[in-house]
PDB file of C-alpha atoms in Angstrom:
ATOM      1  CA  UNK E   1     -18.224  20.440  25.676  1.00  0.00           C
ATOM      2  CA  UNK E   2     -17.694  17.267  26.543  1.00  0.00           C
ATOM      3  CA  UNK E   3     -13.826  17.456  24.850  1.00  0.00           C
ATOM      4  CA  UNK E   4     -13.481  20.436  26.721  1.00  0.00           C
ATOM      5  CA  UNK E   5     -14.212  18.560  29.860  1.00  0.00           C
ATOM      6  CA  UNK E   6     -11.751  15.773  29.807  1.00  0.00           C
ATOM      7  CA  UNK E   7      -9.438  17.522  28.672  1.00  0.00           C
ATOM      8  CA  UNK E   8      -9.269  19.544  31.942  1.00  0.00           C
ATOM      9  CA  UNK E   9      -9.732  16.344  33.536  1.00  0.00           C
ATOM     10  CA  UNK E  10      -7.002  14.450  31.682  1.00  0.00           C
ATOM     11  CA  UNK E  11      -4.499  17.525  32.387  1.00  0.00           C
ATOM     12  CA  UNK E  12      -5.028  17.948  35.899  1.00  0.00           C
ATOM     13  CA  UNK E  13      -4.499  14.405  36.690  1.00  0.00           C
ATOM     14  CA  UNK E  14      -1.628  13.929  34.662  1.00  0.00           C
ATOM     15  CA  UNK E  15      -2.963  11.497  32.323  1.00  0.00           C
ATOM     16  CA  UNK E  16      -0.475  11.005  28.963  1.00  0.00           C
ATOM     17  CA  UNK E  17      -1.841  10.611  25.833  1.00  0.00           C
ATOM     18  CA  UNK E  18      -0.731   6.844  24.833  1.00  0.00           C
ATOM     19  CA  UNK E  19       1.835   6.199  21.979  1.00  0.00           C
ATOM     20  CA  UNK E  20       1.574   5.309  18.636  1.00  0.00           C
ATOM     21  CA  UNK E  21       1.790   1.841  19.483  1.00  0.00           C
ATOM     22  CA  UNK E  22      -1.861   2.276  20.909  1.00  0.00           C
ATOM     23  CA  UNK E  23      -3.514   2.061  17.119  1.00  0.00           C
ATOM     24  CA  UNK E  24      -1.715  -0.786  15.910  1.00  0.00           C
ATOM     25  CA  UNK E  25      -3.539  -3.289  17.991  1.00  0.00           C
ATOM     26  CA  UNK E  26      -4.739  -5.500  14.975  1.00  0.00           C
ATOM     27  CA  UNK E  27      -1.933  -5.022  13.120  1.00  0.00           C
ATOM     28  CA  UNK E  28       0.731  -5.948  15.855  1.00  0.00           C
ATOM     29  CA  UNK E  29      -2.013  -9.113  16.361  1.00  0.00           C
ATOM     30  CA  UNK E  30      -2.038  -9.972  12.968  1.00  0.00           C
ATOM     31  CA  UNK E  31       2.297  -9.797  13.049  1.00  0.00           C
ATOM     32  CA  UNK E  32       2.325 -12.062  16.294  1.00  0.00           C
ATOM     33  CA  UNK E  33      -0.044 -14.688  14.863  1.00  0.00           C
ATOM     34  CA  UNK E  34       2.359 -14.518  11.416  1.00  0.00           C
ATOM     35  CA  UNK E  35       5.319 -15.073  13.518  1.00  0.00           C
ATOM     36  CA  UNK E  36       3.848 -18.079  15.445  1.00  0.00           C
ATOM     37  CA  UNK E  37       2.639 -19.658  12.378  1.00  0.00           C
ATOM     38  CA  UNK E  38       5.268 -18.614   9.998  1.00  0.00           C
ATOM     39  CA  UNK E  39       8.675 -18.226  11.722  1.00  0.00           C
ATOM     40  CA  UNK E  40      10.251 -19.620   8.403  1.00  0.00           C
ATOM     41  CA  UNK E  41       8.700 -17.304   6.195  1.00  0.00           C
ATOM     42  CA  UNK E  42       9.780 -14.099   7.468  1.00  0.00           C
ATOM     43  CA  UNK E  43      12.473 -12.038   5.651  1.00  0.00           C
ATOM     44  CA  UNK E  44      16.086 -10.883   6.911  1.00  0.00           C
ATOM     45  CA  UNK E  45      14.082  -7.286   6.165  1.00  0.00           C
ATOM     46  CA  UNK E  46      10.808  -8.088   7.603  1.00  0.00           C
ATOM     47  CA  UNK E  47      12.720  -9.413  10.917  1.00  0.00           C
ATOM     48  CA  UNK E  48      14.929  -6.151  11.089  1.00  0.00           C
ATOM     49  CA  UNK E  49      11.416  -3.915  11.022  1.00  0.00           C
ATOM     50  CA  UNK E  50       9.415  -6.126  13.319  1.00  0.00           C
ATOM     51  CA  UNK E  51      11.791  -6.217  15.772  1.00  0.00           C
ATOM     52  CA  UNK E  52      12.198  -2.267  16.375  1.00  0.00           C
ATOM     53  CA  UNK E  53       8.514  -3.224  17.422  1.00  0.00           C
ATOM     54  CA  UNK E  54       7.705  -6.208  18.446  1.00  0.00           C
ATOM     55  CA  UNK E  55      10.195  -8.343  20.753  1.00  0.00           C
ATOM     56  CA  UNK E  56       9.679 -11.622  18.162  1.00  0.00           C
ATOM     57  CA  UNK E  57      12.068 -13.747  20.505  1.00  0.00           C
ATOM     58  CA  UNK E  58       9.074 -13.713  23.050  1.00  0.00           C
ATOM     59  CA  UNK E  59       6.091 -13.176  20.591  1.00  0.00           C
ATOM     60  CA  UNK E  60       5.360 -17.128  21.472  1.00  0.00           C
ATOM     61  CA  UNK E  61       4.994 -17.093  25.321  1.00  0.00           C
ATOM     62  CA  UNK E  62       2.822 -12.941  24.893  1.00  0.00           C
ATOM     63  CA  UNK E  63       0.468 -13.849  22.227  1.00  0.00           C
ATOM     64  CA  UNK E  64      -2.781 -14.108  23.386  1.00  0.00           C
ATOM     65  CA  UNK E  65      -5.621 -14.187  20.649  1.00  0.00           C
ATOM     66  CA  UNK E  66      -7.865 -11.428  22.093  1.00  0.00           C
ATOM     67  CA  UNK E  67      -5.352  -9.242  23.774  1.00  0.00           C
ATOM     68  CA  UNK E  68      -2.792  -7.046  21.836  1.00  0.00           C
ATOM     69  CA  UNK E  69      -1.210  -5.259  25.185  1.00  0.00           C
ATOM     70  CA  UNK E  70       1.269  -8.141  25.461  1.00  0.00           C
ATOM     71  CA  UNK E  71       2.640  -7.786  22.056  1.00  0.00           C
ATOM     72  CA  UNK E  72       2.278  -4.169  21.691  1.00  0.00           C
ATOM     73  CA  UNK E  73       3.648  -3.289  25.440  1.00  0.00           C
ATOM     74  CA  UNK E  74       2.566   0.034  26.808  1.00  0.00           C
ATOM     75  CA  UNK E  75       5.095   2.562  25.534  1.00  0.00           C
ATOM     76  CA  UNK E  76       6.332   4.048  22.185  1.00  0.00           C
ATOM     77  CA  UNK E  77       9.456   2.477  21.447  1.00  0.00           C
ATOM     78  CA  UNK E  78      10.153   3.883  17.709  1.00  0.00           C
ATOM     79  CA  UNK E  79       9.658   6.534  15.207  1.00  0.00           C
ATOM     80  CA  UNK E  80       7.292   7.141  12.646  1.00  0.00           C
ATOM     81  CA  UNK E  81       9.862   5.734   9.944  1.00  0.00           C
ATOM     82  CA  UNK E  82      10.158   2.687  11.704  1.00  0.00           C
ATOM     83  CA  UNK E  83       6.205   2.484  11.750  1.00  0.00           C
ATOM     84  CA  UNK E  84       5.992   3.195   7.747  1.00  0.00           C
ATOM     85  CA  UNK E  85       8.873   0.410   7.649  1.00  0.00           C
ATOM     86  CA  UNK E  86       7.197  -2.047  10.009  1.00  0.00           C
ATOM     87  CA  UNK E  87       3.700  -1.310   7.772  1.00  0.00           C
ATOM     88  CA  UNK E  88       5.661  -2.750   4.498  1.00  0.00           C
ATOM     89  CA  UNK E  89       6.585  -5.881   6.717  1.00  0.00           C
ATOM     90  CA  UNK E  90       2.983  -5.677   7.520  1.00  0.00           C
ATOM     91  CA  UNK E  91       1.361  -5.849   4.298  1.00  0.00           C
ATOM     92  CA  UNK E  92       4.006  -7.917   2.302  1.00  0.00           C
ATOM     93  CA  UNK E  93       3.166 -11.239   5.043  1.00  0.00           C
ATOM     94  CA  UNK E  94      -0.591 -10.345   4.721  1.00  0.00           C
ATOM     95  CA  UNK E  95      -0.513 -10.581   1.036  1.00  0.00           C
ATOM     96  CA  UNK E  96       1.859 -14.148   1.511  1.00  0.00           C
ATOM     97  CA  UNK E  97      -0.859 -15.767   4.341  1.00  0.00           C
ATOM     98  CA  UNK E  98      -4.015 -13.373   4.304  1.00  0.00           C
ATOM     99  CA  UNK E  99      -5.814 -16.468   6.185  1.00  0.00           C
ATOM    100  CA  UNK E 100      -3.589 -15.825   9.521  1.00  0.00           C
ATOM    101  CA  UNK E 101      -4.059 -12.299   9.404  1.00  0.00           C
ATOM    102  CA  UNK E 102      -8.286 -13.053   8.969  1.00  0.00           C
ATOM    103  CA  UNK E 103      -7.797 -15.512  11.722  1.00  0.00           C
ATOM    104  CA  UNK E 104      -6.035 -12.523  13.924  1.00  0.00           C
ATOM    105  CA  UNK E 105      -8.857 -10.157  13.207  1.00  0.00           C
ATOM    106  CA  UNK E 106     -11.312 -12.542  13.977  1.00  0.00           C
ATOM    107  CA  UNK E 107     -10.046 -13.594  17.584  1.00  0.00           C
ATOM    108  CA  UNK E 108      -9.142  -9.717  18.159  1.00  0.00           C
ATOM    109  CA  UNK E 109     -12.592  -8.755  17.429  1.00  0.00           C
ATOM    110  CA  UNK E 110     -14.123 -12.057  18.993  1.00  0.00           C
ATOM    111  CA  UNK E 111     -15.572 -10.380  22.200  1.00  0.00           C
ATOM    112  CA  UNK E 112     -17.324  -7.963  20.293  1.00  0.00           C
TER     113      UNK E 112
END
């Protein structure tokens, strides 16, 4: 019932549904925190499927440690090919500095 409700509410106010960008908090956390800590360990491919993303030449003054919205932004900027892409990026640093990534979670999740 309760779906039912906002639902009606959601469409007669004109509310969007957010982008795909809106589940990727930790992950686009964990990417920022990478880049600040390890600009010179970042591939020519890695770099290439951030950046359809993430704007990396400002990752440094956006970062904040318990907010993704600066790094993520609020609209969807890409396709879901560029997402699967950007996931390999993803997981190939975390494997190379899994202690960043830990520390990424941690500060995302701190408030909690």
């Amino acid at each position: 019932m309760s779906v039912g409700i906002m639902g009606l509410i959601k469409s007669s106010m004109g509310v969007l549904p957010g982008g795909k960008q809106e589940m990727f908090s930790i992950p686009f956390q964990q990417t920022a925190r990478y880049i600040k800590e390890h600009k010179n360990d970042i591939t020519k491919q890695e770099y290439q499927s951030i950046g359809k993303l993430i704007d990396i030449k400002t990752v440094d003054e956006k970062y904040d440690p318990i907010n993704a919205d600066p790094i993520k932004e609020y609209e969807d900027k890409t396709n879901v090919k560029e997402f699967k892409n950007y996931l390999l990026s993803w997981y190939q640093e975390g494997l190379r500095h899994p202690k960043t990534y830990f520390a990424a979670f941690n500060a995302m999740v701190s408030g909690w």
